Amino acid sequence: MAAMKPRTGDGPLEVTKEGRGYVMRVPLEGGGRLVVELNAEEVKNLGEALTGALPS
């Protein structure tokens, strides 16, 4: 039987480097978090897209 990990709370938005990639955890409305693994190029592209979305 597989070990079950306790479900954590929403927590803050966070990005950690794990191995050669980055793991982004985004809190969601209604509970839980979206977990996405990205490579360095994807992190750069996401940063540029978010910066471009900011109002002037």
PDB file of C-alpha atoms in Angstrom:
ATOM      1  CA  MET A   1       0.000   0.000   0.000  1.00  0.00           C
ATOM      2  CA  ALA A   2       1.371   3.406  -0.934  1.00  0.00           C
ATOM      3  CA  ALA A   3       2.109   5.906   1.799  1.00  0.00           C
ATOM      4  CA  MET A   4      -0.410   8.718   1.912  1.00  0.00           C
ATOM      5  CA  LYS A   5       0.853  12.233   2.484  1.00  0.00           C
ATOM      6  CA  PRO A   6      -1.359  14.658   4.371  1.00  0.00           C
ATOM      7  CA  ARG A   7      -2.982  17.266   2.188  1.00  0.00           C
ATOM      8  CA  THR A   8      -1.447  20.629   2.939  1.00  0.00           C
ATOM      9  CA  GLY A   9      -3.281  23.927   3.058  1.00  0.00           C
ATOM     10  CA  ASP A  10      -3.321  26.475   0.294  1.00  0.00           C
ATOM     11  CA  GLY A  11      -0.045  28.092   1.278  1.00  0.00           C
ATOM     12  CA  PRO A  12       1.648  30.928  -0.587  1.00  0.00           C
ATOM     13  CA  LEU A  13       2.641  31.111  -4.241  1.00  0.00           C
ATOM     14  CA  GLU A  14       6.103  29.577  -4.395  1.00  0.00           C
ATOM     15  CA  VAL A  15       8.700  28.469  -6.911  1.00  0.00           C
ATOM     16  CA  THR A  16      11.535  26.114  -5.979  1.00  0.00           C
ATOM     17  CA  LYS A  17      14.417  24.705  -7.991  1.00  0.00           C
ATOM     18  CA  GLU A  18      14.291  20.921  -7.953  1.00  0.00           C
ATOM     19  CA  GLY A  19      16.944  19.107  -9.941  1.00  0.00           C
ATOM     20  CA  ARG A  20      17.246  20.676 -13.385  1.00  0.00           C
ATOM     21  CA  GLY A  21      13.743  22.146 -13.330  1.00  0.00           C
ATOM     22  CA  TYR A  22      11.556  24.496 -11.317  1.00  0.00           C
ATOM     23  CA  VAL A  23       8.357  23.619  -9.488  1.00  0.00           C
ATOM     24  CA  MET A  24       5.699  26.329  -9.161  1.00  0.00           C
ATOM     25  CA  ARG A  25       2.885  25.931  -6.633  1.00  0.00           C
ATOM     26  CA  VAL A  26      -0.077  28.272  -7.120  1.00  0.00           C
ATOM     27  CA  PRO A  27      -2.897  28.451  -4.536  1.00  0.00           C
ATOM     28  CA  LEU A  28      -6.373  28.006  -6.031  1.00  0.00           C
ATOM     29  CA  GLU A  29      -9.721  29.432  -5.007  1.00  0.00           C
ATOM     30  CA  GLY A  30     -11.673  26.822  -3.118  1.00  0.00           C
ATOM     31  CA  GLY A  31      -8.552  25.149  -1.740  1.00  0.00           C
ATOM     32  CA  GLY A  32      -5.648  23.149  -3.029  1.00  0.00           C
ATOM     33  CA  ARG A  33      -2.733  24.207  -5.195  1.00  0.00           C
ATOM     34  CA  LEU A  34      -1.833  23.877  -8.851  1.00  0.00           C
ATOM     35  CA  VAL A  35       1.641  22.337  -9.172  1.00  0.00           C
ATOM     36  CA  VAL A  36       3.531  22.913 -12.444  1.00  0.00           C
ATOM     37  CA  GLU A  37       7.053  21.798 -13.365  1.00  0.00           C
ATOM     38  CA  LEU A  38       8.919  24.155 -15.718  1.00  0.00           C
ATOM     39  CA  ASN A  39      12.336  24.287 -17.352  1.00  0.00           C
ATOM     40  CA  ALA A  40      14.523  27.430 -17.319  1.00  0.00           C
ATOM     41  CA  GLU A  41      13.266  28.667 -20.708  1.00  0.00           C
ATOM     42  CA  GLU A  42       9.628  28.277 -19.664  1.00  0.00           C
ATOM     43  CA  VAL A  43      10.312  30.199 -16.443  1.00  0.00           C
ATOM     44  CA  LYS A  44      11.859  33.039 -18.453  1.00  0.00           C
ATOM     45  CA  ASN A  45       8.914  33.112 -20.900  1.00  0.00           C
ATOM     46  CA  LEU A  46       6.379  33.070 -18.051  1.00  0.00           C
ATOM     47  CA  GLY A  47       8.196  35.942 -16.327  1.00  0.00           C
ATOM     48  CA  GLU A  48       8.154  38.015 -19.516  1.00  0.00           C
ATOM     49  CA  ALA A  49       4.450  37.295 -20.088  1.00  0.00           C
ATOM     50  CA  LEU A  50       3.553  38.288 -16.527  1.00  0.00           C
ATOM     51  CA  THR A  51       5.662  41.445 -16.698  1.00  0.00           C
ATOM     52  CA  GLY A  52       3.978  42.382 -19.988  1.00  0.00           C
ATOM     53  CA  ALA A  53       0.561  41.965 -18.377  1.00  0.00           C
ATOM     54  CA  LEU A  54       1.261  44.629 -15.729  1.00  0.00           C
ATOM     55  CA  PRO A  55      -0.468  47.977 -16.281  1.00  0.00           C
ATOM     56  CA  SER A  56       1.792  50.869 -17.170  1.00  0.00           C
TER      57      SER A  56
END
